[in-house]
Tab-separated table of C-alpha atoms in Angstrom:
chain	number	residue	atom	x	y	z
A	14	MET	CA	-19.205	2.306	-37.767
A	15	THR	CA	-16.533	-0.329	-37.694
A	16	THR	CA	-13.815	2.304	-37.708
A	17	THR	CA	-15.495	4.203	-34.897
A	18	THR	CA	-15.844	1.086	-32.777
A	19	ARG	CA	-12.213	0.165	-33.220
A	20	SER	CA	-10.966	3.619	-32.370
A	21	THR	CA	-13.181	3.745	-29.293
A	22	SER	CA	-11.939	0.358	-28.112
A	23	ALA	CA	-8.369	1.394	-28.707
A	24	GLY	CA	-8.983	4.550	-26.755
A	25	HIS	CA	-10.296	2.599	-23.783
A	26	GLY	CA	-7.370	0.222	-23.967
A	27	ALA	CA	-4.901	3.111	-23.931
A	28	ALA	CA	-6.616	4.808	-21.028
A	29	ALA	CA	-6.263	1.909	-18.610
A	30	PRO	CA	-2.434	1.890	-18.428
A	31	ALA	CA	-2.383	5.669	-17.974
A	32	LYS	CA	-4.833	5.386	-15.118
A	33	GLY	CA	-2.736	2.614	-13.633
A	34	ARG	CA	0.323	4.865	-13.651
A	35	LEU	CA	-1.483	7.788	-12.028
A	36	LEU	CA	-3.443	5.755	-9.514
A	37	PRO	CA	-1.543	2.535	-8.727
A	38	VAL	CA	-4.509	0.499	-7.564
A	39	VAL	CA	-5.393	-1.095	-10.905
A	40	TRP	CA	-4.327	-4.720	-11.047
A	41	ASN	CA	-5.429	-7.385	-13.482
A	42	GLY	CA	-4.436	-10.112	-11.061
A	43	ASP	CA	-6.554	-12.407	-8.935
A	44	ALA	CA	-7.662	-10.030	-6.145
A	45	PRO	CA	-8.887	-6.626	-7.373
A	46	PHE	CA	-9.887	-5.963	-3.758
A	47	PRO	CA	-7.814	-5.228	-1.740
A	48	GLY	CA	-5.411	-5.265	-4.702
A	49	ARG	CA	-1.751	-5.920	-5.247
A	50	TRP	CA	-0.330	-2.935	-3.391
A	51	VAL	CA	-2.450	-3.042	-0.253
A	52	GLY	CA	-2.377	-6.833	-0.136
A	53	GLY	CA	1.353	-7.083	-0.813
A	54	VAL	CA	2.291	-4.448	1.758
A	55	SER	CA	0.042	-6.192	4.269
A	56	LEU	CA	1.704	-9.571	3.692
A	57	VAL	CA	5.152	-8.053	4.209
A	58	ALA	CA	4.577	-5.476	6.949
A	59	ALA	CA	1.974	-7.102	9.207
A	60	PRO	CA	4.023	-10.193	10.175
A	61	VAL	CA	7.032	-7.962	10.854
A	62	LEU	CA	4.988	-5.705	13.141
A	63	LEU	CA	3.644	-8.730	15.003
A	64	GLY	CA	7.206	-10.001	15.373
A	65	VAL	CA	8.383	-6.666	16.755
A	66	GLY	CA	5.532	-6.683	19.253
A	67	VAL	CA	6.328	-10.206	20.438
A	68	LEU	CA	10.099	-9.702	20.691
A	69	LEU	CA	9.829	-6.461	22.674
A	70	ARG	CA	7.898	-8.344	25.383
A	71	LEU	CA	10.563	-11.019	25.629
A	72	PRO	CA	12.341	-9.558	28.718
A	73	TYR	CA	9.168	-9.602	30.827
A	74	PRO	CA	7.305	-12.603	32.327
A	75	SER	CA	4.248	-13.564	30.321
A	76	PHE	CA	1.460	-13.492	32.964
A	77	PHE	CA	-0.743	-10.407	33.211
A	78	PRO	CA	0.420	-9.123	36.655
A	79	GLU	CA	3.998	-9.026	35.389
A	80	GLN	CA	2.873	-7.406	32.128
A	81	LEU	CA	1.138	-4.655	34.083
A	82	ALA	CA	4.182	-4.194	36.303
A	83	ALA	CA	6.370	-3.964	33.195
A	84	ARG	CA	4.061	-1.263	31.850
A	85	VAL	CA	4.642	0.857	34.971
A	86	GLU	CA	8.380	0.203	35.151
A	87	HIS	CA	9.154	0.268	31.398
A	88	PRO	CA	6.314	2.203	29.777
A	89	GLY	CA	8.087	2.999	26.500
A	90	PRO	CA	9.071	-0.505	25.310
A	91	VAL	CA	5.795	-2.026	26.518
A	92	ALA	CA	3.719	0.635	24.747
A	93	VAL	CA	5.645	0.094	21.506
A	94	SER	CA	5.302	-3.676	21.864
A	95	TYR	CA	1.538	-3.687	22.304
A	96	GLY	CA	1.073	-0.928	19.722
A	97	ALA	CA	3.092	-2.790	17.098
A	98	PHE	CA	1.205	-6.011	17.800
A	99	ALA	CA	-2.183	-4.278	17.514
A	100	ALA	CA	-1.148	-2.521	14.297
A	101	GLY	CA	0.102	-5.780	12.798
A	102	THR	CA	-3.156	-7.497	13.725
A	103	VAL	CA	-5.286	-4.884	11.972
A	104	LEU	CA	-2.957	-4.600	8.975
A	105	LEU	CA	-2.974	-8.355	8.366
A	106	TRP	CA	-6.523	-8.646	7.000
A	107	PRO	CA	-5.790	-7.483	3.402
A	108	GLY	CA	-2.952	-10.003	3.175
A	109	LEU	CA	-5.259	-12.773	4.356
A	110	ALA	CA	-7.767	-11.750	1.683
A	111	VAL	CA	-5.126	-12.053	-1.040
A	112	LEU	CA	-3.945	-15.387	0.358
A	113	ALA	CA	-7.500	-16.746	0.474
A	114	VAL	CA	-8.165	-15.699	-3.125
A	115	ARG	CA	-5.056	-17.530	-4.311
A	116	ILE	CA	-5.976	-20.620	-2.334
A	117	GLY	CA	-9.501	-20.449	-3.761
A	118	ARG	CA	-8.275	-21.171	-7.275
A	119	ARG	CA	-7.820	-24.847	-6.370
A	120	SER	CA	-9.299	-25.243	-2.890
A	121	PRO	CA	-12.332	-22.949	-2.559
A	122	GLY	CA	-13.648	-24.570	0.616
A	123	ALA	CA	-10.406	-24.083	2.523
A	124	ALA	CA	-10.131	-20.535	1.181
A	125	LEU	CA	-13.642	-19.648	2.331
A	126	TRP	CA	-13.615	-21.132	5.813
A	127	GLY	CA	-9.951	-20.525	6.526
A	128	GLY	CA	-10.170	-16.908	5.391
A	129	VAL	CA	-13.385	-16.192	7.292
A	130	LEU	CA	-12.171	-17.782	10.525
A	131	ALA	CA	-8.742	-16.154	10.355
A	132	VAL	CA	-10.210	-12.670	9.798
A	133	LEU	CA	-12.710	-13.205	12.623
A	134	GLY	CA	-9.735	-14.156	14.780
A	135	LEU	CA	-8.117	-10.822	13.931
A	136	PHE	CA	-11.270	-9.056	15.144
A	137	ALA	CA	-11.028	-10.924	18.435
A	138	ARG	CA	-7.359	-10.011	18.867
A	139	THR	CA	-8.221	-6.367	18.182
A	140	PHE	CA	-10.806	-6.531	20.954
A	141	HIS	CA	-8.164	-7.971	23.279
A	142	ALA	CA	-5.878	-5.069	22.349
A	143	GLY	CA	-8.565	-2.635	23.497
A	144	VAL	CA	-8.829	-4.392	26.843
A	145	ASP	CA	-5.034	-4.306	27.136
A	146	HIS	CA	-5.100	-0.552	26.575
A	147	LEU	CA	-7.700	-0.020	29.294
A	148	ALA	CA	-5.739	-2.182	31.750
A	149	PHE	CA	-2.581	-0.201	31.044
A	150	GLN	CA	-4.404	3.069	31.678
A	151	LEU	CA	-5.508	1.707	35.062
A	152	ALA	CA	-1.931	0.662	35.832
A	153	ASP	CA	-0.618	4.125	34.909
A	154	ARG	CA	-3.128	5.916	37.143
A	155	GLN	CA	-3.823	3.500	40.003
A	156	GLY	CA	-0.739	1.298	40.034
A	157	ALA	CA	0.048	-2.176	38.729
A	158	GLU	CA	-1.381	-3.999	41.770
A	159	ALA	CA	-4.778	-2.310	41.555
A	160	ALA	CA	-4.919	-2.949	37.822
A	161	ALA	CA	-3.970	-6.604	38.332
A	162	ARG	CA	-6.770	-7.034	40.885
A	163	PHE	CA	-9.269	-5.523	38.486
A	164	VAL	CA	-8.138	-7.761	35.606
A	165	ALA	CA	-8.218	-10.848	37.845
A	166	ASP	CA	-11.757	-10.037	39.031
A	167	THR	CA	-13.089	-9.486	35.508
A	168	TYR	CA	-10.999	-11.937	33.473
A	169	GLY	CA	-13.809	-14.463	33.017
A	170	ALA	CA	-16.499	-11.912	32.209
A	171	PHE	CA	-18.520	-12.872	29.141
A	172	HIS	CA	-18.159	-10.921	25.931
A	173	ILE	CA	-19.315	-11.685	22.417
A	174	PHE	CA	-15.764	-12.158	21.151
A	175	SER	CA	-15.282	-15.164	23.418
A	176	ALA	CA	-16.973	-17.207	20.705
A	177	LEU	CA	-14.130	-16.353	18.314
A	178	ASN	CA	-11.305	-17.858	20.359
A	179	VAL	CA	-11.521	-21.084	18.360
A	180	ALA	CA	-11.500	-19.056	15.143
A	181	ILE	CA	-8.189	-17.469	16.156
A	182	MET	CA	-6.522	-20.882	16.051
A	183	GLY	CA	-8.603	-22.817	13.538
A	184	GLY	CA	-8.421	-20.298	10.710
A	185	TRP	CA	-4.654	-20.582	10.429
A	186	LEU	CA	-4.762	-24.372	10.329
A	187	ILE	CA	-7.356	-24.426	7.550
A	188	LEU	CA	-5.510	-21.764	5.548
A	189	ALA	CA	-2.237	-23.662	5.911
A	190	ALA	CA	-3.798	-26.907	4.678
A	191	GLY	CA	-5.484	-25.081	1.797
A	192	ALA	CA	-2.300	-23.230	0.836
A	193	TRP	CA	-0.433	-26.522	0.638
A	194	ARG	CA	-3.189	-28.277	-1.347
A	195	ALA	CA	-3.527	-25.331	-3.728
A	196	ARG	CA	0.268	-25.114	-4.135
A	197	VAL	CA	0.305	-21.512	-2.971
A	198	LEU	CA	2.866	-22.482	-0.319
A	199	GLY	CA	5.270	-25.380	-0.188
A	200	PRO	CA	5.125	-27.905	2.658
A	201	VAL	CA	7.676	-26.083	4.834
A	202	ARG	CA	6.037	-22.671	4.538
A	203	ALA	CA	2.555	-24.183	4.916
A	204	LEU	CA	3.700	-25.826	8.155
A	205	ALA	CA	5.161	-22.476	9.231
A	206	LEU	CA	1.799	-20.819	8.568
A	207	ALA	CA	0.044	-23.483	10.636
A	208	ALA	CA	2.397	-22.677	13.526
A	209	THR	CA	0.676	-19.283	13.803
A	210	ALA	CA	-2.169	-21.099	15.555
A	211	ALA	CA	0.175	-21.496	18.548
A	212	LEU	CA	0.318	-17.731	19.174
A	213	PRO	CA	-1.185	-17.187	22.659
A	214	LEU	CA	-4.558	-15.484	22.700
A	215	GLY	CA	-6.377	-13.366	25.237
A	216	VAL	CA	-5.721	-10.284	27.347
A	217	LEU	CA	-2.246	-9.112	28.397
A	218	LYS	CA	-0.356	-12.040	26.923
A	219	GLY	CA	3.389	-11.812	27.167
A	220	THR	CA	5.943	-13.650	25.061
A	221	THR	CA	6.530	-17.387	25.364
A	222	PRO	CA	8.705	-19.698	23.236
A	223	LEU	CA	5.531	-20.605	21.305
A	224	SER	CA	4.975	-16.910	20.570
A	225	VAL	CA	8.395	-16.627	18.942
A	226	VAL	CA	7.859	-19.804	16.923
A	227	ALA	CA	4.423	-18.616	15.799
A	228	VAL	CA	5.476	-15.182	14.553
A	229	ALA	CA	8.623	-16.614	12.961
A	230	GLY	CA	6.415	-19.066	11.085
A	231	LEU	CA	4.075	-16.274	10.015
A	232	CYS	CA	6.998	-14.239	8.672
A	233	LEU	CA	8.439	-17.246	6.838
A	234	ALA	CA	5.092	-18.052	5.250
A	235	LEU	CA	3.766	-14.606	4.311
A	236	VAL	CA	6.652	-12.177	3.761
A	237	PRO	CA	8.022	-13.975	0.657
A	238	LEU	CA	4.469	-14.271	-0.669
A	239	GLY	CA	4.030	-10.530	-0.166
A	240	VAL	CA	7.176	-9.826	-2.170
A	241	THR	CA	5.845	-12.059	-4.955
A	242	VAL	CA	2.498	-10.241	-4.946
A	243	LEU	CA	4.178	-6.824	-5.110
A	244	ARG	CA	6.268	-7.957	-8.088
A	245	ASP	CA	3.251	-9.366	-9.926
A	246	GLY	CA	2.856	-6.427	-12.264
A	247	PRO	CA	4.448	-3.137	-13.287
A	248	ALA	CA	6.059	-0.974	-10.635
A	249	PRO	CA	4.837	2.626	-10.255
A	250	GLY	CA	7.150	5.448	-11.281
A	251	ARG	CA	9.194	7.402	-8.776
A	252	ALA	CA	6.899	10.432	-8.934
A	253	THR	CA	3.828	8.270	-8.310
A	254	THR	CA	5.514	6.523	-5.386
A	255	LEU	CA	6.531	9.811	-3.777
A	256	CYS	CA	3.095	11.325	-4.378
A	257	TRP	CA	1.216	8.432	-2.804
A	258	SER	CA	3.676	8.120	0.060
A	259	LEU	CA	3.016	11.784	0.856
A	260	VAL	CA	-0.755	11.347	0.530
A	261	VAL	CA	-0.800	8.297	2.818
A	262	THR	CA	1.421	10.038	5.394
A	263	VAL	CA	-0.736	13.176	5.456
A	264	VAL	CA	-3.944	11.142	5.715
A	265	LEU	CA	-2.550	9.069	8.592
A	266	VAL	CA	-1.448	12.191	10.458
A	267	LEU	CA	-4.842	13.829	9.976
A	268	MET	CA	-6.673	10.680	11.055
A	269	THR	CA	-4.499	10.500	14.169
A	270	LEU	CA	-5.112	14.134	15.087
A	271	ILE	CA	-8.863	13.860	14.498
A	272	GLY	CA	-8.980	10.625	16.469
A	273	ARG	CA	-7.110	12.216	19.365
A	274	ALA	CA	-9.604	15.071	19.372
A	275	GLY	CA	-12.418	12.572	19.948
């Protein structure tokens, strides 16, 4: 029975690396969900997308009437800007999960509250992105002035996500303090992460100097961490990388087509 047990254990031990090569989601690190690959890609790509969204709005005044006018006069760059910002907002949550887990090793309170508040803030920003989209559709069909009047008349209307405005700012500050205390980030990068709290919030927000500082700080804090996370384990083979790149691309295309169909 001893021999059988040993051979069975050895068999299980040999199976895990093979599975890891075929399906590169296995990671013996500190965050099995969302994992090294999803979390690492999120930490690298999401801040970059947010930066692209902010920088593309730089030529246009930051108040909502001018943002709506820019949509009518320059629909392509404005659409890409708001689309990139919305995509970066949604894509950022796995990276925040990985960051919170690493902070939680030494500072569990900051990891819990900072992570929860920051993710709730992402939900609120996603809601704002939906309102932006509706306002842009009004501007396309009824003109920028009519859309601006509608936004002005309804800007203070209550919605449940209003309660999360504080979370948008506070989560980053708590995460930054926790990352510094837990030695996940050094003092400079922790301060850069805290600067993300200065990113303007709400509907149809253009780019201000604070916006540039905030996304630059986010990139400085999270992109190097994402590279570290991606390197924290064996790299998949070329065939696996190509296979999963194809699978992800096909799935995204299908999801887009199905979503467009309603």
